[in-house]
Structures are given as structure tokens and as C-alpha cells.
Amino acid sequence: MRVYAGINYLTNTTERQLEGVVGTNYSITVSQGDPVEASLTALYGNETPNASITPSSFETEPEPLIFHQGQMNIGGTNQTLMEEAELEISPNARFQRGWNQHPQEAVLGGVETSLTMSKVITGTDLRAEAYGGSGGPQTQVNGPTANLSLQTPGTSGLTFNVTDFAKPSEYGWTNFIDAENDAMEDVTFTAGHIEATASSSESSAL
């Protein structure tokens, strides 16, 4: 893809036209008290400077997704009292250059996906997922499905359906001997297949 990054400063206008942009890391973070944040890290193969802003029109900025309209579901169980969650996708893309100054192709590396969550301890279902059973550590750990859905106060929303979980990779407690704070459990899942669906008042599926 191409990215046009332009700015009007005091005496002039400049724009950086980034060409051959390839995403290397994408994350979406839901944190109590903050708007939902999406982040993209990318490589680009070449750059052209421009003296004017290229896009002739701009999309209307959508309403921000709000943390208190979100919902996390793990293995069919809705997770209550969520504090924070982050979904991260790292394609680990790289350029192929040959003997050229600028890259000629881009390829995916080892794709890594993870889902990290932190919540007030309200039960034992997440610990059982991490151990492979309610009776403590087992010889095999199953991989549950997950659903992370986010909503504006209006009608726009974003849903991530995660299937083929590889396994929970980390599990731990924090604040469990702190009388001034809630006892929390933190879990990191290595995710498999991810499907994202966006909806708005203009279109039910984007």
C-alpha cells in the first residue's frame, strides 16, 4: 500500500509519499479508562517528497470505540471485570531486494499472533484453561476459541473472532496479597486464525 503523510507548516506544505508499505505488526489495545487504541508498525520501500497534499478528500473520522462497550469471551464464557486486553498480530514481513537499491518484493515471515488479557479474579475457568483441566497441570492443554467485540455508544463496532487457539502460554496472579487493590489474573494466549468484522451505521459489514 501507499501512505501519504502531509503537513502544512508556517511557510509551506510538505508531504511524504511512502511507497511499498508492508505491515509488520498490528495491535489493538483495550484498557480501562482509555479509548480503544489501534497501532500499526510497517516497513516501506521508497519515498517521494511532494510539495502539496495528494488526497483530494478525506473520510469522516469515525466515532472512537469505547472500552466500556467491549466484551471478551473465552471458550464460551463471558469474562467479567476486565481490566485490559491486547490482540497482537505480527506477520514478520520482510523485503527481498536483490541487487537493487529499493526492495523488489515483500514476503511474510513466521506469523505470530497473541491475545493477552488482565482481569479481576472471579472464578477458576481461565486457570483451568491454562492448566488443561480443573485438577491442576495436565499433560495436554486445549485451545479455546475467543471473541473480542468493541462498540461505540452508537452503532459502529469491531469484532475479532479467534479460532484455532494454539494454547495458553502464560498465566499468573498479581495483587493477590494487596488489600488495597483487586486480585488480578493475567493470561497470554497464542492465537490461531483471526477474523475481523467492522460494522457501522452506513454498512453492516466492511
CSV table of C-alpha atoms in Angstrom, one decimal:
chain,number,residue,atom,x,y,z
A,1,MET,CA,0.0,0.0,0.0
A,2,ARG,CA,0.9,3.7,-0.1
A,3,VAL,CA,0.8,6.2,2.8
A,4,TYR,CA,0.6,9.9,2.3
A,5,ALA,CA,1.8,11.8,5.3
A,6,GLY,CA,1.5,15.6,4.8
A,7,ILE,CA,1.7,18.7,7.0
A,8,ASN,CA,1.0,22.4,6.5
A,9,TYR,CA,3.7,24.3,8.4
A,10,LEU,CA,4.1,28.1,8.8
A,11,THR,CA,5.5,28.9,5.4
A,12,ASN,CA,4.9,25.9,3.2
A,13,THR,CA,3.4,22.5,2.7
A,14,THR,CA,5.3,19.2,2.5
A,15,GLU,CA,4.2,15.6,2.1
A,16,ARG,CA,6.0,12.2,2.3
A,17,GLN,CA,4.6,9.7,-0.1
A,18,LEU,CA,5.6,6.3,1.3
A,19,GLU,CA,5.6,3.5,-1.3
A,20,GLY,CA,5.6,-0.2,-0.9
A,21,VAL,CA,4.3,-0.1,2.7
A,22,VAL,CA,4.1,-3.5,4.3
A,23,GLY,CA,2.7,-4.1,7.8
A,24,THR,CA,5.0,-5.9,10.3
A,25,ASN,CA,3.0,-5.6,13.5
A,26,TYR,CA,-0.6,-4.8,14.3
A,27,SER,CA,-2.2,-4.5,17.7
A,28,ILE,CA,-5.4,-3.3,19.3
A,29,THR,CA,-5.5,-2.5,23.0
A,30,VAL,CA,-8.5,-2.1,25.2
A,31,SER,CA,-7.6,-0.5,28.6
A,32,GLN,CA,-9.9,0.6,31.3
A,33,GLY,CA,-10.4,4.3,31.2
A,34,ASP,CA,-9.0,4.9,27.7
A,35,PRO,CA,-10.4,4.8,24.2
A,36,VAL,CA,-9.6,1.7,22.3
A,37,GLU,CA,-6.2,2.1,20.5
A,38,ALA,CA,-5.1,0.5,17.3
A,39,SER,CA,-1.4,0.5,16.3
A,40,LEU,CA,0.4,-0.4,13.0
A,41,THR,CA,4.1,-0.8,12.5
A,42,ALA,CA,5.3,-1.0,8.9
A,43,LEU,CA,8.2,-1.0,6.5
A,44,TYR,CA,8.3,0.9,3.3
A,45,GLY,CA,10.4,0.5,0.2
A,46,ASN,CA,10.7,4.0,-1.2
A,47,GLU,CA,9.7,7.6,-0.6
A,48,THR,CA,8.8,10.5,-2.8
A,49,PRO,CA,8.6,14.1,-1.4
A,50,ASN,CA,5.7,16.2,-2.6
A,51,ALA,CA,5.0,20.0,-2.2
A,52,SER,CA,1.2,19.6,-1.8
A,53,ILE,CA,-1.3,17.3,-0.2
A,54,THR,CA,-2.2,14.5,-2.6
A,55,PRO,CA,-5.6,13.2,-1.3
A,56,SER,CA,-8.4,15.4,-2.6
A,57,SER,CA,-10.9,14.4,0.0
A,58,PHE,CA,-10.9,12.7,3.5
A,59,GLU,CA,-13.1,10.2,5.1
A,60,THR,CA,-15.1,11.5,8.1
A,61,GLU,CA,-13.4,10.4,11.3
A,62,PRO,CA,-15.5,7.7,12.9
A,63,GLU,CA,-16.6,7.7,16.5
A,64,PRO,CA,-14.0,6.2,18.8
A,65,LEU,CA,-14.5,2.7,20.1
A,66,ILE,CA,-15.0,2.9,23.9
A,67,PHE,CA,-13.6,0.4,26.4
A,68,HIS,CA,-16.8,0.1,28.5
A,69,GLN,CA,-18.7,-1.1,25.4
A,70,GLY,CA,-16.3,-4.0,25.0
A,71,GLN,CA,-16.8,-7.7,25.7
A,72,MET,CA,-14.4,-10.6,26.0
A,73,ASN,CA,-15.5,-14.2,25.6
A,74,ILE,CA,-13.1,-17.2,26.2
A,75,GLY,CA,-14.2,-20.7,25.5
A,76,GLY,CA,-17.9,-19.7,25.5
A,77,THR,CA,-17.6,-17.9,28.9
A,78,ASN,CA,-18.1,-14.1,29.1
A,79,GLN,CA,-15.2,-12.6,31.1
A,80,THR,CA,-16.4,-10.0,33.6
A,81,LEU,CA,-14.5,-7.2,35.4
A,82,MET,CA,-11.9,-6.9,32.6
A,83,GLU,CA,-9.0,-4.5,33.1
A,84,GLU,CA,-7.1,-4.8,29.9
A,85,ALA,CA,-6.7,-6.8,26.7
A,86,GLU,CA,-4.4,-6.7,23.7
A,87,LEU,CA,-4.7,-8.6,20.5
A,88,GLU,CA,-1.4,-8.6,18.5
A,89,ILE,CA,-0.6,-9.8,15.0
A,90,SER,CA,3.0,-9.9,13.8
A,91,PRO,CA,3.4,-11.1,10.2
A,92,ASN,CA,7.1,-10.5,10.5
A,93,ALA,CA,7.2,-9.4,6.8
A,94,ARG,CA,10.5,-8.7,5.1
A,95,PHE,CA,11.7,-7.2,1.9
A,96,GLN,CA,13.6,-9.0,-0.9
A,97,ARG,CA,16.0,-6.6,-2.6
A,98,GLY,CA,18.2,-8.5,-4.9
A,99,TRP,CA,20.9,-6.1,-6.2
A,100,ASN,CA,18.5,-3.2,-6.3
A,101,GLN,CA,18.5,-0.1,-4.1
A,102,HIS,CA,14.9,-0.4,-3.4
A,103,PRO,CA,13.0,-3.7,-2.5
A,104,GLN,CA,11.5,-5.7,-5.3
A,105,GLU,CA,9.2,-7.9,-3.3
A,106,ALA,CA,7.8,-8.4,0.2
A,107,VAL,CA,7.1,-11.8,1.8
A,108,LEU,CA,5.6,-12.9,5.1
A,109,GLY,CA,7.8,-14.5,7.8
A,110,GLY,CA,6.7,-16.6,10.7
A,111,VAL,CA,3.3,-15.2,11.5
A,112,GLU,CA,2.8,-14.8,15.3
A,113,THR,CA,-0.5,-13.9,16.9
A,114,SER,CA,-1.3,-13.5,20.6
A,115,LEU,CA,-4.1,-12.4,22.9
A,116,THR,CA,-3.2,-11.0,26.3
A,117,MET,CA,-5.7,-10.2,29.0
A,118,SER,CA,-5.9,-9.0,32.6
A,119,LYS,CA,-9.0,-9.2,34.8
A,120,VAL,CA,-10.2,-9.3,38.4
A,121,ILE,CA,-10.3,-12.9,39.6
A,122,THR,CA,-13.9,-14.1,39.6
A,123,GLY,CA,-13.6,-17.8,39.1
A,124,THR,CA,-11.3,-20.7,38.0
A,125,ASP,CA,-12.2,-21.1,34.3
A,126,LEU,CA,-9.1,-19.3,33.0
A,127,ARG,CA,-6.8,-21.2,35.3
A,128,ALA,CA,-8.3,-24.4,34.1
A,129,GLU,CA,-7.7,-23.4,30.5
A,130,ALA,CA,-4.1,-22.6,31.3
A,131,TYR,CA,-3.5,-25.9,33.2
A,132,GLY,CA,-5.5,-28.1,30.8
A,133,GLY,CA,-8.1,-29.0,33.5
A,134,SER,CA,-9.6,-28.0,36.8
A,135,GLY,CA,-7.5,-30.6,38.7
A,136,GLY,CA,-4.2,-28.8,38.2
A,137,PRO,CA,-1.5,-29.1,35.5
A,138,GLN,CA,-2.3,-31.8,32.9
A,139,THR,CA,-0.2,-33.4,30.2
A,140,GLN,CA,-2.2,-31.7,27.4
A,141,VAL,CA,-3.7,-28.2,27.1
A,142,ASN,CA,-6.7,-27.5,24.9
A,143,GLY,CA,-7.0,-24.4,22.8
A,144,PRO,CA,-10.3,-22.5,23.4
A,145,THR,CA,-11.9,-20.1,20.9
A,146,ALA,CA,-12.2,-16.4,21.8
A,147,ASN,CA,-14.3,-13.4,20.8
A,148,LEU,CA,-13.3,-9.7,21.4
A,149,SER,CA,-16.1,-7.3,20.5
A,150,LEU,CA,-16.0,-3.5,20.8
A,151,GLN,CA,-18.8,-1.0,20.3
A,152,THR,CA,-19.3,2.8,20.2
A,153,PRO,CA,-22.2,4.3,22.1
A,154,GLY,CA,-23.9,4.4,18.7
A,155,THR,CA,-23.9,1.6,16.1
A,156,SER,CA,-20.3,1.2,15.0
A,157,GLY,CA,-18.4,-1.8,16.2
A,158,LEU,CA,-15.4,-4.1,15.6
A,159,THR,CA,-15.3,-7.8,16.3
A,160,PHE,CA,-12.4,-10.2,16.4
A,161,ASN,CA,-13.3,-13.9,16.2
A,162,VAL,CA,-10.3,-16.0,17.2
A,163,THR,CA,-10.3,-19.7,16.4
A,164,ASP,CA,-7.7,-22.5,16.5
A,165,PHE,CA,-6.0,-21.2,19.6
A,166,ALA,CA,-2.6,-22.8,19.9
A,167,LYS,CA,-2.7,-22.9,23.8
A,168,PRO,CA,-2.5,-20.5,26.8
A,169,SER,CA,1.2,-19.7,27.1
A,170,GLU,CA,1.4,-17.7,30.3
A,171,TYR,CA,-0.8,-17.5,33.4
A,172,GLY,CA,-0.2,-15.6,36.7
A,173,TRP,CA,-1.7,-13.7,39.6
A,174,THR,CA,-1.0,-10.1,40.7
A,175,ASN,CA,-2.1,-8.1,43.7
A,176,PHE,CA,-3.4,-11.3,45.5
A,177,ILE,CA,-1.9,-10.2,48.8
A,178,ASP,CA,-2.6,-6.5,48.4
A,179,ALA,CA,-5.6,-5.4,50.4
A,180,GLU,CA,-5.8,-2.0,48.6
A,181,ASN,CA,-6.2,-3.5,45.1
A,182,ASP,CA,-8.1,-6.2,43.4
A,183,ALA,CA,-6.5,-9.6,42.9
A,184,MET,CA,-5.9,-10.0,39.2
A,185,GLU,CA,-5.2,-12.8,36.8
A,186,ASP,CA,-3.1,-12.3,33.7
A,187,VAL,CA,-3.3,-14.7,30.7
A,188,THR,CA,-1.5,-14.8,27.4
A,189,PHE,CA,-2.9,-17.0,24.6
A,190,THR,CA,-1.1,-17.9,21.4
A,191,ALA,CA,-3.9,-17.3,18.9
A,192,GLY,CA,-4.6,-19.1,15.6
A,193,HIS,CA,-7.0,-18.0,12.9
A,194,ILE,CA,-8.4,-14.5,13.3
A,195,GLU,CA,-11.3,-12.9,11.5
A,196,ALA,CA,-12.1,-9.2,12.0
A,197,THR,CA,-15.5,-7.7,11.2
A,198,ALA,CA,-16.3,-4.0,11.3
A,199,SER,CA,-19.9,-2.5,11.3
A,200,SER,CA,-21.2,1.0,11.1
A,201,SER,CA,-24.5,2.8,10.6
A,202,GLU,CA,-23.6,3.1,6.9
A,203,SER,CA,-22.7,-0.6,6.3
A,204,SER,CA,-23.3,-3.8,8.3
A,205,ALA,CA,-20.0,-5.4,7.1
A,206,LEU,CA,-16.9,-3.6,6.0
